[in-house]
């Protein structure tokens, strides 16, 4: 095969054949609709292949990706995705998944301007400021970098809990649960950060509760 561009279409043909071999009606069934249990919010990084690392098939995970897996209040795009996933798809789990070796987080820890993206990455600097005492106490730079990646996931999970539509769904008993994970690229491993969303709802309530 001459180049990777053409290769992709060859790969696609084989992928179709593989699925049809195990289930001849796989794609006809898939076209009828989706009812994924997961909404997965991750970094756009090419080393985080969502379905592969979760072992899930098409139709099983609803996905939103951006630089450094941020849930930004004014981002109509991501809030449209989350609201749709909660209210219409009724997903059981919302996962914010960061990853070690995240270039977005590394850039936010540095001083170099990247143009337009500086404003986006400032969200991560805000996470640093919220947790500066913990982070500044970590002497090893690599460990501090990894911890900021984890804390960024934690705060993006919080950002979901702050929304009116999440609170409304939660108050009505509709869920979903919210999870913070990190993907360790060097091991291929998904790590559950044990984000306790129920406890966090209580912690955030006095300031962010908007459903009375
Ligand atoms: Co990243």
PDB file of C-alpha atoms and ligand atoms in Angstrom:
ATOM      1  CA  UNK A   1       0.000   0.000   0.000  1.00  0.00           C
ATOM      2  CA  UNK A   2       1.374   3.343  -1.087  1.00  0.00           C
ATOM      3  CA  UNK A   3       0.661   5.532   1.870  1.00  0.00           C
ATOM      4  CA  UNK A   4      -1.137   5.736   5.180  1.00  0.00           C
ATOM      5  CA  UNK A   5      -4.029   7.700   3.636  1.00  0.00           C
ATOM      6  CA  UNK A   6      -4.920   4.872   1.263  1.00  0.00           C
ATOM      7  CA  UNK A   7      -4.139   2.319   3.942  1.00  0.00           C
ATOM      8  CA  UNK A   8      -6.974   3.651   6.093  1.00  0.00           C
ATOM      9  CA  UNK A   9      -9.594   2.636   3.528  1.00  0.00           C
ATOM     10  CA  UNK A  10      -8.060  -0.818   3.202  1.00  0.00           C
ATOM     11  CA  UNK A  11      -8.111  -1.098   6.991  1.00  0.00           C
ATOM     12  CA  UNK A  12     -11.768  -0.092   6.952  1.00  0.00           C
ATOM     13  CA  UNK A  13     -12.668  -2.873   4.520  1.00  0.00           C
ATOM     14  CA  UNK A  14     -10.982  -5.443   6.747  1.00  0.00           C
ATOM     15  CA  UNK A  15     -12.701  -3.991   9.815  1.00  0.00           C
ATOM     16  CA  UNK A  16     -16.100  -4.382   8.116  1.00  0.00           C
ATOM     17  CA  UNK A  17     -15.289  -7.972   7.160  1.00  0.00           C
ATOM     18  CA  UNK A  18     -14.167  -8.838  10.676  1.00  0.00           C
ATOM     19  CA  UNK A  19     -17.392  -7.558  12.217  1.00  0.00           C
ATOM     20  CA  UNK A  20     -19.588  -9.183   9.587  1.00  0.00           C
ATOM     21  CA  UNK A  21     -17.810 -12.503  10.086  1.00  0.00           C
ATOM     22  CA  UNK A  22     -18.930 -12.642  13.709  1.00  0.00           C
ATOM     23  CA  UNK A  23     -22.314 -10.988  13.122  1.00  0.00           C
ATOM     24  CA  UNK A  24     -23.594 -10.532   9.543  1.00  0.00           C
ATOM     25  CA  UNK A  25     -26.170  -7.945  10.722  1.00  0.00           C
ATOM     26  CA  UNK A  26     -23.751  -5.967  12.902  1.00  0.00           C
ATOM     27  CA  UNK A  27     -23.950  -2.713  10.934  1.00  0.00           C
ATOM     28  CA  UNK A  28     -27.671  -2.915  10.140  1.00  0.00           C
ATOM     29  CA  UNK A  29     -28.308  -3.318  13.858  1.00  0.00           C
ATOM     30  CA  UNK A  30     -25.881  -0.487  14.715  1.00  0.00           C
ATOM     31  CA  UNK A  31     -27.651   1.891  12.330  1.00  0.00           C
ATOM     32  CA  UNK A  32     -30.930   1.520  14.218  1.00  0.00           C
ATOM     33  CA  UNK A  33     -29.753   3.560  17.209  1.00  0.00           C
ATOM     34  CA  UNK A  34     -27.457   3.910  20.175  1.00  0.00           C
ATOM     35  CA  UNK A  35     -27.896   3.359  23.898  1.00  0.00           C
ATOM     36  CA  UNK A  36     -24.393   3.719  25.361  1.00  0.00           C
ATOM     37  CA  UNK A  37     -23.880   3.317  29.116  1.00  0.00           C
ATOM     38  CA  UNK A  38     -20.889   5.674  29.094  1.00  0.00           C
ATOM     39  CA  UNK A  39     -20.148   9.269  28.238  1.00  0.00           C
ATOM     40  CA  UNK A  40     -16.366   9.497  27.983  1.00  0.00           C
ATOM     41  CA  UNK A  41     -14.656  12.904  28.014  1.00  0.00           C
ATOM     42  CA  UNK A  42     -10.990  12.700  27.161  1.00  0.00           C
ATOM     43  CA  UNK A  43      -8.042  14.599  25.727  1.00  0.00           C
ATOM     44  CA  UNK A  44      -7.764  14.801  21.948  1.00  0.00           C
ATOM     45  CA  UNK A  45      -4.333  13.134  22.235  1.00  0.00           C
ATOM     46  CA  UNK A  46      -3.850  10.450  19.547  1.00  0.00           C
ATOM     47  CA  UNK A  47      -2.470   8.033  22.141  1.00  0.00           C
ATOM     48  CA  UNK A  48      -5.846   7.682  23.883  1.00  0.00           C
ATOM     49  CA  UNK A  49      -7.877   5.332  21.644  1.00  0.00           C
ATOM     50  CA  UNK A  50     -11.107   5.327  23.607  1.00  0.00           C
ATOM     51  CA  UNK A  51     -12.942   2.212  22.392  1.00  0.00           C
ATOM     52  CA  UNK A  52      -9.743   0.169  22.273  1.00  0.00           C
ATOM     53  CA  UNK A  53      -8.645   0.827  25.847  1.00  0.00           C
ATOM     54  CA  UNK A  54     -12.167   0.258  27.186  1.00  0.00           C
ATOM     55  CA  UNK A  55     -12.705  -2.866  25.079  1.00  0.00           C
ATOM     56  CA  UNK A  56     -16.025  -1.460  23.863  1.00  0.00           C
ATOM     57  CA  UNK A  57     -17.701  -1.825  20.509  1.00  0.00           C
ATOM     58  CA  UNK A  58     -19.308   0.901  18.368  1.00  0.00           C
ATOM     59  CA  UNK A  59     -22.501   2.076  20.070  1.00  0.00           C
ATOM     60  CA  UNK A  60     -21.225   1.470  23.612  1.00  0.00           C
ATOM     61  CA  UNK A  61     -19.530   4.771  24.479  1.00  0.00           C
ATOM     62  CA  UNK A  62     -20.516   8.362  23.691  1.00  0.00           C
ATOM     63  CA  UNK A  63     -17.360  10.444  23.320  1.00  0.00           C
ATOM     64  CA  UNK A  64     -16.293  14.056  23.611  1.00  0.00           C
ATOM     65  CA  UNK A  65     -12.661  15.093  23.244  1.00  0.00           C
ATOM     66  CA  UNK A  66     -10.746  18.332  23.500  1.00  0.00           C
ATOM     67  CA  UNK A  67      -7.293  19.520  24.507  1.00  0.00           C
ATOM     68  CA  UNK A  68      -6.673  18.390  28.107  1.00  0.00           C
ATOM     69  CA  UNK A  69     -10.218  17.046  28.695  1.00  0.00           C
ATOM     70  CA  UNK A  70     -11.640  20.327  29.983  1.00  0.00           C
ATOM     71  CA  UNK A  71     -15.258  20.963  30.960  1.00  0.00           C
ATOM     72  CA  UNK A  72     -15.437  24.714  30.425  1.00  0.00           C
ATOM     73  CA  UNK A  73     -18.531  26.570  31.564  1.00  0.00           C
ATOM     74  CA  UNK A  74     -18.862  28.674  28.394  1.00  0.00           C
ATOM     75  CA  UNK A  75     -18.181  25.772  25.987  1.00  0.00           C
ATOM     76  CA  UNK A  76     -21.581  25.184  24.357  1.00  0.00           C
ATOM     77  CA  UNK A  77     -20.111  22.221  22.506  1.00  0.00           C
ATOM     78  CA  UNK A  78     -19.235  20.112  25.532  1.00  0.00           C
ATOM     79  CA  UNK A  79     -22.332  21.066  27.500  1.00  0.00           C
ATOM     80  CA  UNK A  80     -24.520  20.094  24.546  1.00  0.00           C
ATOM     81  CA  UNK A  81     -22.799  16.707  24.585  1.00  0.00           C
ATOM     82  CA  UNK A  82     -23.123  16.163  28.338  1.00  0.00           C
ATOM     83  CA  UNK A  83     -26.739  17.348  28.485  1.00  0.00           C
ATOM     84  CA  UNK A  84     -27.689  15.134  25.548  1.00  0.00           C
ATOM     85  CA  UNK A  85     -25.924  12.166  27.137  1.00  0.00           C
ATOM     86  CA  UNK A  86     -27.690  12.661  30.467  1.00  0.00           C
ATOM     87  CA  UNK A  87     -31.182  13.716  29.431  1.00  0.00           C
ATOM     88  CA  UNK A  88     -31.655  11.823  26.176  1.00  0.00           C
ATOM     89  CA  UNK A  89     -29.234   8.898  26.089  1.00  0.00           C
ATOM     90  CA  UNK A  90     -29.568   8.482  29.860  1.00  0.00           C
ATOM     91  CA  UNK A  91     -26.013   7.224  30.258  1.00  0.00           C
ATOM     92  CA  UNK A  92     -25.229   5.489  33.552  1.00  0.00           C
ATOM     93  CA  UNK A  93     -21.649   6.773  33.831  1.00  0.00           C
ATOM     94  CA  UNK A  94     -19.931  10.010  32.898  1.00  0.00           C
ATOM     95  CA  UNK A  95     -16.147   9.616  32.843  1.00  0.00           C
ATOM     96  CA  UNK A  96     -13.608  12.415  32.635  1.00  0.00           C
ATOM     97  CA  UNK A  97     -10.374  10.714  31.620  1.00  0.00           C
ATOM     98  CA  UNK A  98      -7.071  12.563  31.649  1.00  0.00           C
ATOM     99  CA  UNK A  99      -3.777  10.997  30.695  1.00  0.00           C
ATOM    100  CA  UNK A 100      -0.194  11.149  31.898  1.00  0.00           C
ATOM    101  CA  UNK A 101       2.223  12.856  29.463  1.00  0.00           C
ATOM    102  CA  UNK A 102      -0.539  15.328  28.521  1.00  0.00           C
ATOM    103  CA  UNK A 103       0.946  18.049  26.343  1.00  0.00           C
ATOM    104  CA  UNK A 104      -1.851  20.466  27.245  1.00  0.00           C
ATOM    105  CA  UNK A 105      -1.105  20.192  30.951  1.00  0.00           C
ATOM    106  CA  UNK A 106       2.653  20.439  30.275  1.00  0.00           C
ATOM    107  CA  UNK A 107       2.082  23.634  28.295  1.00  0.00           C
ATOM    108  CA  UNK A 108      -0.011  25.087  31.125  1.00  0.00           C
ATOM    109  CA  UNK A 109       2.898  24.417  33.513  1.00  0.00           C
ATOM    110  CA  UNK A 110       5.266  26.354  31.262  1.00  0.00           C
ATOM    111  CA  UNK A 111       5.563  29.987  30.255  1.00  0.00           C
ATOM    112  CA  UNK A 112       5.623  29.755  26.479  1.00  0.00           C
ATOM    113  CA  UNK A 113       2.749  31.409  24.614  1.00  0.00           C
ATOM    114  CA  UNK A 114       0.898  29.099  22.211  1.00  0.00           C
ATOM    115  CA  UNK A 115      -1.418  31.798  20.851  1.00  0.00           C
ATOM    116  CA  UNK A 116      -5.156  31.122  20.924  1.00  0.00           C
ATOM    117  CA  UNK A 117      -4.753  28.022  23.056  1.00  0.00           C
ATOM    118  CA  UNK A 118      -3.371  30.066  25.973  1.00  0.00           C
ATOM    119  CA  UNK A 119      -6.920  31.019  26.988  1.00  0.00           C
ATOM    120  CA  UNK A 120      -8.067  27.397  26.853  1.00  0.00           C
ATOM    121  CA  UNK A 121      -5.086  26.209  28.895  1.00  0.00           C
ATOM    122  CA  UNK A 122      -5.655  28.917  31.492  1.00  0.00           C
ATOM    123  CA  UNK A 123      -8.358  26.622  32.868  1.00  0.00           C
ATOM    124  CA  UNK A 124      -5.510  24.308  33.918  1.00  0.00           C
ATOM    125  CA  UNK A 125      -3.598  27.185  35.491  1.00  0.00           C
ATOM    126  CA  UNK A 126      -6.773  27.876  37.503  1.00  0.00           C
ATOM    127  CA  UNK A 127      -6.707  24.249  38.677  1.00  0.00           C
ATOM    128  CA  UNK A 128      -3.071  24.759  39.702  1.00  0.00           C
ATOM    129  CA  UNK A 129      -4.008  27.915  41.633  1.00  0.00           C
ATOM    130  CA  UNK A 130      -6.811  26.059  43.471  1.00  0.00           C
ATOM    131  CA  UNK A 131      -4.352  23.342  44.532  1.00  0.00           C
ATOM    132  CA  UNK A 132      -1.133  25.386  44.670  1.00  0.00           C
ATOM    133  CA  UNK A 133      -0.253  24.456  48.249  1.00  0.00           C
ATOM    134  CA  UNK A 134      -0.404  20.719  47.491  1.00  0.00           C
ATOM    135  CA  UNK A 135       1.345  21.012  44.137  1.00  0.00           C
ATOM    136  CA  UNK A 136       4.116  23.374  45.251  1.00  0.00           C
ATOM    137  CA  UNK A 137       4.962  20.948  48.064  1.00  0.00           C
ATOM    138  CA  UNK A 138       5.830  18.229  45.503  1.00  0.00           C
ATOM    139  CA  UNK A 139       9.529  18.638  44.775  1.00  0.00           C
ATOM    140  CA  UNK A 140       9.820  16.158  41.937  1.00  0.00           C
ATOM    141  CA  UNK A 141       8.694  17.897  38.768  1.00  0.00           C
ATOM    142  CA  UNK A 142       7.411  14.702  37.130  1.00  0.00           C
ATOM    143  CA  UNK A 143       5.367  13.831  40.196  1.00  0.00           C
ATOM    144  CA  UNK A 144       3.971  17.383  40.301  1.00  0.00           C
ATOM    145  CA  UNK A 145       3.051  17.131  36.612  1.00  0.00           C
ATOM    146  CA  UNK A 146       1.250  13.822  37.176  1.00  0.00           C
ATOM    147  CA  UNK A 147      -0.585  15.200  40.184  1.00  0.00           C
ATOM    148  CA  UNK A 148      -1.762  18.259  38.246  1.00  0.00           C
ATOM    149  CA  UNK A 149      -3.105  15.890  35.566  1.00  0.00           C
ATOM    150  CA  UNK A 150      -5.066  14.061  38.277  1.00  0.00           C
ATOM    151  CA  UNK A 151      -6.296  17.261  39.942  1.00  0.00           C
ATOM    152  CA  UNK A 152      -7.351  18.610  36.562  1.00  0.00           C
ATOM    153  CA  UNK A 153      -9.558  15.527  36.115  1.00  0.00           C
ATOM    154  CA  UNK A 154     -10.955  16.081  39.606  1.00  0.00           C
ATOM    155  CA  UNK A 155     -11.876  19.710  38.871  1.00  0.00           C
ATOM    156  CA  UNK A 156     -13.423  18.871  35.495  1.00  0.00           C
ATOM    157  CA  UNK A 157     -15.615  16.305  37.264  1.00  0.00           C
ATOM    158  CA  UNK A 158     -16.574  19.087  39.688  1.00  0.00           C
ATOM    159  CA  UNK A 159     -17.475  21.280  36.732  1.00  0.00           C
ATOM    160  CA  UNK A 160     -20.053  18.697  35.671  1.00  0.00           C
ATOM    161  CA  UNK A 161     -21.548  18.603  39.176  1.00  0.00           C
ATOM    162  CA  UNK A 162     -21.915  22.399  39.111  1.00  0.00           C
ATOM    163  CA  UNK A 163     -24.334  22.390  36.177  1.00  0.00           C
ATOM    164  CA  UNK A 164     -28.068  22.911  36.534  1.00  0.00           C
ATOM    165  CA  UNK A 165     -28.879  19.981  34.267  1.00  0.00           C
ATOM    166  CA  UNK A 166     -26.701  17.520  36.199  1.00  0.00           C
ATOM    167  CA  UNK A 167     -28.155  18.667  39.515  1.00  0.00           C
ATOM    168  CA  UNK A 168     -31.691  18.362  38.159  1.00  0.00           C
ATOM    169  CA  UNK A 169     -31.059  14.822  36.947  1.00  0.00           C
ATOM    170  CA  UNK A 170     -29.352  13.847  40.202  1.00  0.00           C
ATOM    171  CA  UNK A 171     -32.167  15.304  42.339  1.00  0.00           C
ATOM    172  CA  UNK A 172     -34.729  13.285  40.401  1.00  0.00           C
ATOM    173  CA  UNK A 173     -32.751  10.112  41.038  1.00  0.00           C
ATOM    174  CA  UNK A 174     -31.811   9.791  37.406  1.00  0.00           C
ATOM    175  CA  UNK A 175     -28.050   9.730  37.825  1.00  0.00           C
ATOM    176  CA  UNK A 176     -25.581   9.390  36.190  1.00  0.00           C
ATOM    177  CA  UNK A 177     -22.556   8.685  38.356  1.00  0.00           C
ATOM    178  CA  UNK A 178     -19.456  10.771  37.619  1.00  0.00           C
ATOM    179  CA  UNK A 179     -15.978   9.231  37.524  1.00  0.00           C
ATOM    180  CA  UNK A 180     -12.433  10.568  37.209  1.00  0.00           C
ATOM    181  CA  UNK A 181      -9.908   8.352  35.475  1.00  0.00           C
ATOM    182  CA  UNK A 182      -6.373   8.695  34.147  1.00  0.00           C
ATOM    183  CA  UNK A 183      -4.920   6.729  31.254  1.00  0.00           C
ATOM    184  CA  UNK A 184      -1.275   5.793  31.849  1.00  0.00           C
ATOM    185  CA  UNK A 185       0.062   5.666  28.292  1.00  0.00           C
ATOM    186  CA  UNK A 186       3.354   4.054  29.320  1.00  0.00           C
ATOM    187  CA  UNK A 187       1.507   1.016  30.727  1.00  0.00           C
ATOM    188  CA  UNK A 188      -1.678   1.105  28.655  1.00  0.00           C
ATOM    189  CA  UNK A 189      -3.558   1.186  31.944  1.00  0.00           C
ATOM    190  CA  UNK A 190      -6.775   2.917  32.948  1.00  0.00           C
ATOM    191  CA  UNK A 191      -6.622   4.151  36.546  1.00  0.00           C
ATOM    192  CA  UNK A 192      -9.768   4.992  38.515  1.00  0.00           C
ATOM    193  CA  UNK A 193      -9.005   8.032  40.690  1.00  0.00           C
ATOM    194  CA  UNK A 194     -11.967   7.141  42.943  1.00  0.00           C
ATOM    195  CA  UNK A 195     -13.629  10.510  42.509  1.00  0.00           C
ATOM    196  CA  UNK A 196     -16.394  10.385  45.121  1.00  0.00           C
ATOM    197  CA  UNK A 197     -19.035  12.364  43.278  1.00  0.00           C
ATOM    198  CA  UNK A 198     -21.663  11.953  45.999  1.00  0.00           C
ATOM    199  CA  UNK A 199     -19.325  13.441  48.600  1.00  0.00           C
ATOM    200  CA  UNK A 200     -18.333  16.185  46.176  1.00  0.00           C
ATOM    201  CA  UNK A 201     -21.959  17.135  45.580  1.00  0.00           C
ATOM    202  CA  UNK A 202     -22.279  17.734  49.331  1.00  0.00           C
ATOM    203  CA  UNK A 203     -19.051  19.763  49.403  1.00  0.00           C
ATOM    204  CA  UNK A 204     -20.078  21.953  46.481  1.00  0.00           C
ATOM    205  CA  UNK A 205     -23.681  22.368  47.566  1.00  0.00           C
ATOM    206  CA  UNK A 206     -23.417  25.545  49.633  1.00  0.00           C
ATOM    207  CA  UNK A 207     -21.946  27.520  46.735  1.00  0.00           C
ATOM    208  CA  UNK A 208     -23.054  25.769  43.548  1.00  0.00           C
ATOM    209  CA  UNK A 209     -26.471  24.302  44.290  1.00  0.00           C
ATOM    210  CA  UNK A 210     -28.956  25.895  41.888  1.00  0.00           C
ATOM    211  CA  UNK A 211     -32.003  23.705  42.315  1.00  0.00           C
ATOM    212  CA  UNK A 212     -33.012  24.897  45.759  1.00  0.00           C
TER     213      UNK A 212
HETATM  214 CO1  LIG B   1      -3.553  15.488  26.586  1.00  0.00          CO
END
